[in-house]
mmCIF file of N, CA, C and O in Angstrom:
data_model
loop_
_atom_site.group_PDB
_atom_site.id
_atom_site.type_symbol
_atom_site.label_atom_id
_atom_site.label_comp_id
_atom_site.label_asym_id
_atom_site.label_seq_id
_atom_site.Cartn_x
_atom_site.Cartn_y
_atom_site.Cartn_z
ATOM 1 N N VAL A 1 0.848 -1.183 0.000
ATOM 2 C CA VAL A 1 0.000 0.000 0.000
ATOM 3 C C VAL A 1 0.889 1.241 0.000
ATOM 4 O O VAL A 1 1.833 1.325 0.772
ATOM 5 N N LEU A 2 0.581 2.147 -0.896
ATOM 6 C CA LEU A 2 1.229 3.458 -0.914
ATOM 7 C C LEU A 2 0.179 4.474 -0.503
ATOM 8 O O LEU A 2 -0.875 4.578 -1.132
ATOM 9 N N VAL A 3 0.414 5.196 0.582
ATOM 10 C CA VAL A 3 -0.500 6.246 1.036
ATOM 11 C C VAL A 3 0.197 7.577 0.857
ATOM 12 O O VAL A 3 1.266 7.812 1.406
ATOM 13 N N GLN A 4 -0.411 8.438 0.067
ATOM 14 C CA GLN A 4 0.128 9.778 -0.158
ATOM 15 C C GLN A 4 -0.743 10.771 0.606
ATOM 16 O O GLN A 4 -1.929 10.891 0.347
ATOM 17 N N ASN A 5 -0.127 11.477 1.531
ATOM 18 C CA ASN A 5 -0.874 12.389 2.385
ATOM 19 C C ASN A 5 -0.074 13.668 2.591
ATOM 20 O O ASN A 5 0.071 14.154 3.700
ATOM 21 N N ALA A 6 0.481 14.207 1.541
ATOM 22 C CA ALA A 6 1.268 15.425 1.660
ATOM 23 C C ALA A 6 0.620 16.514 0.827
ATOM 24 O O ALA A 6 -0.042 16.251 -0.166
ATOM 25 N N GLY A 7 0.813 17.719 1.246
ATOM 26 C CA GLY A 7 0.278 18.847 0.497
ATOM 27 C C GLY A 7 1.052 20.104 0.830
ATOM 28 O O GLY A 7 1.765 20.174 1.825
ATOM 29 N N PHE A 8 0.898 21.094 -0.013
ATOM 30 C CA PHE A 8 1.633 22.336 0.138
ATOM 31 C C PHE A 8 0.672 23.497 -0.062
ATOM 32 O O PHE A 8 -0.215 23.429 -0.912
ATOM 33 N N ALA A 9 0.859 24.556 0.703
ATOM 34 C CA ALA A 9 0.083 25.781 0.520
ATOM 35 C C ALA A 9 0.918 26.958 1.014
ATOM 36 O O ALA A 9 1.688 26.828 1.966
ATOM 37 N N PHE A 10 0.775 28.075 0.349
ATOM 38 C CA PHE A 10 1.418 29.295 0.804
ATOM 39 C C PHE A 10 0.646 29.849 1.987
ATOM 40 O O PHE A 10 -0.569 29.679 2.081
ATOM 41 N N LYS A 11 1.332 30.523 2.890
ATOM 42 C CA LYS A 11 0.674 31.183 4.008
ATOM 43 C C LYS A 11 -0.071 32.403 3.487
ATOM 44 O O LYS A 11 0.304 32.991 2.470
ATOM 45 N N GLY A 12 -1.105 32.793 4.189
ATOM 46 C CA GLY A 12 -1.892 33.953 3.793
ATOM 47 C C GLY A 12 -1.072 35.227 3.703
ATOM 48 O O GLY A 12 -1.400 36.145 2.953
ATOM 49 N N SER A 13 0.013 35.300 4.453
ATOM 50 C CA SER A 13 0.853 36.502 4.466
ATOM 51 C C SER A 13 1.940 36.475 3.390
ATOM 52 O O SER A 13 2.787 37.361 3.342
ATOM 53 N N SER A 14 1.909 35.483 2.503
ATOM 54 C CA SER A 14 2.932 35.356 1.475
ATOM 55 C C SER A 14 2.939 36.584 0.560
ATOM 56 O O SER A 14 1.891 37.135 0.221
ATOM 57 N N THR A 15 4.130 36.988 0.164
ATOM 58 C CA THR A 15 4.263 38.132 -0.738
ATOM 59 C C THR A 15 4.437 37.694 -2.197
ATOM 60 O O THR A 15 4.565 38.542 -3.077
ATOM 61 N N GLU A 16 4.433 36.396 -2.433
ATOM 62 C CA GLU A 16 4.545 35.886 -3.803
ATOM 63 C C GLU A 16 3.283 36.256 -4.581
ATOM 64 O O GLU A 16 2.179 36.180 -4.051
ATOM 65 N N PRO A 17 3.431 36.637 -5.846
ATOM 66 C CA PRO A 17 2.243 36.918 -6.671
ATOM 67 C C PRO A 17 1.359 35.677 -6.783
ATOM 68 O O PRO A 17 1.845 34.544 -6.723
ATOM 69 N N ARG A 18 0.059 35.891 -6.973
ATOM 70 C CA ARG A 18 -0.885 34.757 -7.028
ATOM 71 C C ARG A 18 -0.552 33.781 -8.140
ATOM 72 O O ARG A 18 -0.719 32.574 -7.970
ATOM 73 N N ASN A 19 -0.077 34.279 -9.283
ATOM 74 C CA ASN A 19 0.230 33.345 -10.370
ATOM 75 C C ASN A 19 1.391 32.420 -9.990
ATOM 76 O O ASN A 19 1.412 31.254 -10.355
ATOM 77 N N VAL A 20 2.355 32.936 -9.229
ATOM 78 C CA VAL A 20 3.473 32.106 -8.762
ATOM 79 C C VAL A 20 2.966 31.106 -7.721
ATOM 80 O O VAL A 20 3.315 29.921 -7.755
ATOM 81 N N GLN A 21 2.125 31.570 -6.810
ATOM 82 C CA GLN A 21 1.558 30.675 -5.802
ATOM 83 C C GLN A 21 0.768 29.549 -6.455
ATOM 84 O O GLN A 21 0.911 28.380 -6.085
ATOM 85 N N THR A 22 -0.045 29.890 -7.435
ATOM 86 C CA THR A 22 -0.863 28.884 -8.117
ATOM 87 C C THR A 22 0.012 27.880 -8.843
ATOM 88 O O THR A 22 -0.181 26.669 -8.720
ATOM 89 N N ARG A 23 0.991 28.370 -9.593
ATOM 90 C CA ARG A 23 1.871 27.487 -10.371
ATOM 91 C C ARG A 23 2.652 26.540 -9.458
ATOM 92 O O ARG A 23 2.710 25.336 -9.691
ATOM 93 N N GLU A 24 3.242 27.073 -8.395
ATOM 94 C CA GLU A 24 4.059 26.249 -7.500
ATOM 95 C C GLU A 24 3.206 25.250 -6.719
ATOM 96 O O GLU A 24 3.603 24.100 -6.538
ATOM 97 N N THR A 25 2.055 25.686 -6.249
ATOM 98 C CA THR A 25 1.161 24.788 -5.505
ATOM 99 C C THR A 25 0.688 23.656 -6.399
ATOM 100 O O THR A 25 0.682 22.481 -5.993
ATOM 101 N N PHE A 26 0.303 23.975 -7.631
ATOM 102 C CA PHE A 26 -0.145 22.953 -8.578
ATOM 103 C C PHE A 26 0.982 21.984 -8.905
ATOM 104 O O PHE A 26 0.782 20.772 -8.961
ATOM 105 N N LYS A 27 2.179 22.535 -9.110
ATOM 106 C CA LYS A 27 3.335 21.700 -9.446
ATOM 107 C C LYS A 27 3.603 20.665 -8.351
ATOM 108 O O LYS A 27 3.854 19.493 -8.640
ATOM 109 N N ILE A 28 3.519 21.081 -7.116
ATOM 110 C CA ILE A 28 3.805 20.173 -5.998
ATOM 111 C C ILE A 28 2.632 19.233 -5.726
ATOM 112 O O ILE A 28 2.804 18.015 -5.647
ATOM 113 N N ASN A 29 1.431 19.795 -5.585
ATOM 114 C CA ASN A 29 0.279 19.007 -5.144
ATOM 115 C C ASN A 29 -0.323 18.118 -6.226
ATOM 116 O O ASN A 29 -0.931 17.096 -5.905
ATOM 117 N N VAL A 30 -0.170 18.478 -7.492
ATOM 118 C CA VAL A 30 -0.735 17.657 -8.566
ATOM 119 C C VAL A 30 0.350 16.852 -9.265
ATOM 120 O O VAL A 30 0.314 15.621 -9.269
ATOM 121 N N TRP A 31 1.316 17.542 -9.852
ATOM 122 C CA TRP A 31 2.348 16.827 -10.596
ATOM 123 C C TRP A 31 3.226 15.979 -9.680
ATOM 124 O O TRP A 31 3.637 14.882 -10.063
ATOM 125 N N GLY A 32 3.502 16.447 -8.477
ATOM 126 C CA GLY A 32 4.283 15.651 -7.527
ATOM 127 C C GLY A 32 3.583 14.346 -7.190
ATOM 128 O O GLY A 32 4.182 13.274 -7.207
ATOM 129 N N LEU A 33 2.282 14.431 -6.915
ATOM 130 C CA LEU A 33 1.486 13.245 -6.612
ATOM 131 C C LEU A 33 1.479 12.279 -7.792
ATOM 132 O O LEU A 33 1.717 11.078 -7.634
ATOM 133 N N LEU A 34 1.246 12.795 -8.996
ATOM 134 C CA LEU A 34 1.226 11.924 -10.182
ATOM 135 C C LEU A 34 2.577 11.284 -10.449
ATOM 136 O O LEU A 34 2.649 10.106 -10.821
ATOM 137 N N ASN A 35 3.651 12.030 -10.268
ATOM 138 C CA ASN A 35 4.987 11.473 -10.506
ATOM 139 C C ASN A 35 5.307 10.343 -9.539
ATOM 140 O O ASN A 35 5.910 9.340 -9.927
ATOM 141 N N VAL A 36 4.922 10.485 -8.281
ATOM 142 C CA VAL A 36 5.146 9.405 -7.309
ATOM 143 C C VAL A 36 4.329 8.173 -7.699
ATOM 144 O O VAL A 36 4.823 7.047 -7.672
ATOM 145 N N MET A 37 3.074 8.399 -8.099
ATOM 146 C CA MET A 37 2.240 7.270 -8.520
ATOM 147 C C MET A 37 2.856 6.551 -9.714
ATOM 148 O O MET A 37 2.870 5.320 -9.760
ATOM 149 N N LYS A 38 3.364 7.296 -10.688
ATOM 150 C CA LYS A 38 3.974 6.688 -11.873
ATOM 151 C C LYS A 38 5.185 5.829 -11.509
ATOM 152 O O LYS A 38 5.423 4.790 -12.109
ATOM 153 N N LYS A 39 5.968 6.279 -10.523
ATOM 154 C CA LYS A 39 7.160 5.521 -10.115
ATOM 155 C C LYS A 39 6.786 4.243 -9.375
ATOM 156 O O LYS A 39 7.436 3.213 -9.516
ATOM 157 N N PHE A 40 5.761 4.310 -8.536
ATOM 158 C CA PHE A 40 5.394 3.158 -7.711
ATOM 159 C C PHE A 40 4.496 2.157 -8.427
ATOM 160 O O PHE A 40 4.500 0.975 -8.104
ATOM 161 N N TYR A 41 3.716 2.604 -9.390
ATOM 162 C CA TYR A 41 2.754 1.714 -10.052
ATOM 163 C C TYR A 41 3.386 0.428 -10.585
ATOM 164 O O TYR A 41 2.835 -0.652 -10.364
ATOM 165 N N PRO A 42 4.522 0.495 -11.261
ATOM 166 C CA PRO A 42 5.109 -0.749 -11.796
ATOM 167 C C PRO A 42 5.548 -1.753 -10.730
ATOM 168 O O PRO A 42 5.673 -2.944 -11.020
ATOM 169 N N ILE A 43 5.799 -1.318 -9.510
ATOM 170 C CA ILE A 43 6.300 -2.251 -8.499
ATOM 171 C C ILE A 43 5.238 -2.683 -7.490
ATOM 172 O O ILE A 43 5.524 -3.476 -6.599
ATOM 173 N N ILE A 44 4.025 -2.164 -7.645
ATOM 174 C CA ILE A 44 2.955 -2.574 -6.726
ATOM 175 C C ILE A 44 2.507 -3.979 -7.090
ATOM 176 O O ILE A 44 2.273 -4.301 -8.258
ATOM 177 N N ARG A 45 2.388 -4.800 -6.097
ATOM 178 C CA ARG A 45 1.989 -6.198 -6.309
ATOM 179 C C ARG A 45 0.521 -6.283 -6.702
ATOM 180 O O ARG A 45 -0.252 -5.344 -6.503
ATOM 181 N N GLU A 46 0.149 -7.441 -7.227
ATOM 182 C CA GLU A 46 -1.245 -7.681 -7.571
ATOM 183 C C GLU A 46 -2.123 -7.411 -6.356
ATOM 184 O O GLU A 46 -1.783 -7.794 -5.229
ATOM 185 N N ASN A 47 -3.208 -6.767 -6.553
ATOM 186 C CA ASN A 47 -4.148 -6.354 -5.495
ATOM 187 C C ASN A 47 -3.578 -5.282 -4.575
ATOM 188 O O ASN A 47 -4.138 -5.018 -3.517
ATOM 189 N N GLY A 48 -2.448 -4.676 -4.944
ATOM 190 C CA GLY A 48 -1.910 -3.561 -4.168
ATOM 191 C C GLY A 48 -2.776 -2.324 -4.352
ATOM 192 O O GLY A 48 -3.630 -2.268 -5.232
ATOM 193 N N ARG A 49 -2.545 -1.328 -3.521
ATOM 194 C CA ARG A 49 -3.370 -0.124 -3.559
ATOM 195 C C ARG A 49 -2.518 1.126 -3.468
ATOM 196 O O ARG A 49 -1.494 1.149 -2.791
ATOM 197 N N ILE A 50 -2.976 2.180 -4.135
ATOM 198 C CA ILE A 50 -2.447 3.527 -3.953
ATOM 199 C C ILE A 50 -3.593 4.355 -3.392
ATOM 200 O O ILE A 50 -4.674 4.415 -3.986
ATOM 201 N N VAL A 51 -3.365 4.957 -2.248
ATOM 202 C CA VAL A 51 -4.389 5.767 -1.584
ATOM 203 C C VAL A 51 -3.915 7.209 -1.550
ATOM 204 O O VAL A 51 -2.834 7.497 -1.036
ATOM 205 N N ASN A 52 -4.714 8.103 -2.114
ATOM 206 C CA ASN A 52 -4.390 9.528 -2.112
ATOM 207 C C ASN A 52 -5.335 10.239 -1.161
ATOM 208 O O ASN A 52 -6.550 10.194 -1.330
ATOM 209 N N MET A 53 -4.772 10.885 -0.162
ATOM 210 C CA MET A 53 -5.553 11.594 0.845
ATOM 211 C C MET A 53 -5.588 13.078 0.497
ATOM 212 O O MET A 53 -4.651 13.613 -0.065
ATOM 213 N N SER A 54 -6.668 13.716 0.854
ATOM 214 C CA SER A 54 -6.735 15.173 0.741
ATOM 215 C C SER A 54 -7.550 15.693 1.908
ATOM 216 O O SER A 54 -8.273 14.951 2.565
ATOM 217 N N SER A 55 -7.434 16.978 2.136
ATOM 218 C CA SER A 55 -8.160 17.564 3.255
ATOM 219 C C SER A 55 -9.390 18.297 2.745
ATOM 220 O O SER A 55 -9.541 18.566 1.544
ATOM 221 N N PHE A 56 -10.248 18.653 3.656
ATOM 222 C CA PHE A 56 -11.437 19.432 3.318
ATOM 223 C C PHE A 56 -11.043 20.782 2.731
ATOM 224 O O PHE A 56 -11.737 21.321 1.880
ATOM 225 N N VAL A 57 -9.893 21.306 3.143
ATOM 226 C CA VAL A 57 -9.429 22.602 2.656
ATOM 227 C C VAL A 57 -9.268 22.578 1.140
ATOM 228 O O VAL A 57 -9.526 23.576 0.462
ATOM 229 N N SER A 58 -8.886 21.452 0.564
ATOM 230 C CA SER A 58 -8.696 21.366 -0.885
ATOM 231 C C SER A 58 -10.007 21.621 -1.641
ATOM 232 O O SER A 58 -9.983 22.033 -2.792
ATOM 233 N N GLN A 59 -11.131 21.411 -1.010
ATOM 234 C CA GLN A 59 -12.420 21.666 -1.649
ATOM 235 C C GLN A 59 -12.777 23.145 -1.665
ATOM 236 O O GLN A 59 -13.692 23.554 -2.368
ATOM 237 N N MET A 60 -12.066 23.944 -0.894
ATOM 238 C CA MET A 60 -12.358 25.378 -0.824
ATOM 239 C C MET A 60 -11.390 26.199 -1.681
ATOM 240 O O MET A 60 -11.322 27.402 -1.556
ATOM 241 N N THR A 61 -10.667 25.531 -2.570
ATOM 242 C CA THR A 61 -9.672 26.194 -3.407
ATOM 243 C C THR A 61 -10.348 27.138 -4.395
ATOM 244 O O THR A 61 -11.366 26.825 -4.976
ATOM 245 N N GLU A 62 -9.757 28.306 -4.572
ATOM 246 C CA GLU A 62 -10.229 29.265 -5.562
ATOM 247 C C GLU A 62 -9.433 29.127 -6.832
ATOM 248 O O GLU A 62 -8.207 29.066 -6.800
ATOM 249 N N PHE A 63 -10.100 29.095 -7.945
ATOM 250 C CA PHE A 63 -9.440 29.126 -9.248
ATOM 251 C C PHE A 63 -9.871 30.402 -9.946
ATOM 252 O O PHE A 63 -11.038 30.716 -9.990
ATOM 253 N N GLY A 64 -8.912 31.077 -10.505
ATOM 254 C CA GLY A 64 -9.322 32.265 -11.242
ATOM 255 C C GLY A 64 -8.358 33.382 -11.205
ATOM 256 O O GLY A 64 -7.344 33.509 -10.740
#
């Protein structure tokens, strides 16, 4: 079993522009998760599982 339960977010007081925050957060939280899955998928045994966890906060994300 591979359990992925990591995430990244900028603090509210961050001075980074929103486009940088969005790009970096997406790069880590989406592409990072997919890249780990791609590496582990070939070595997972039959009936193995990959579990991706997320928090309720991820449902309150603003896009735009």
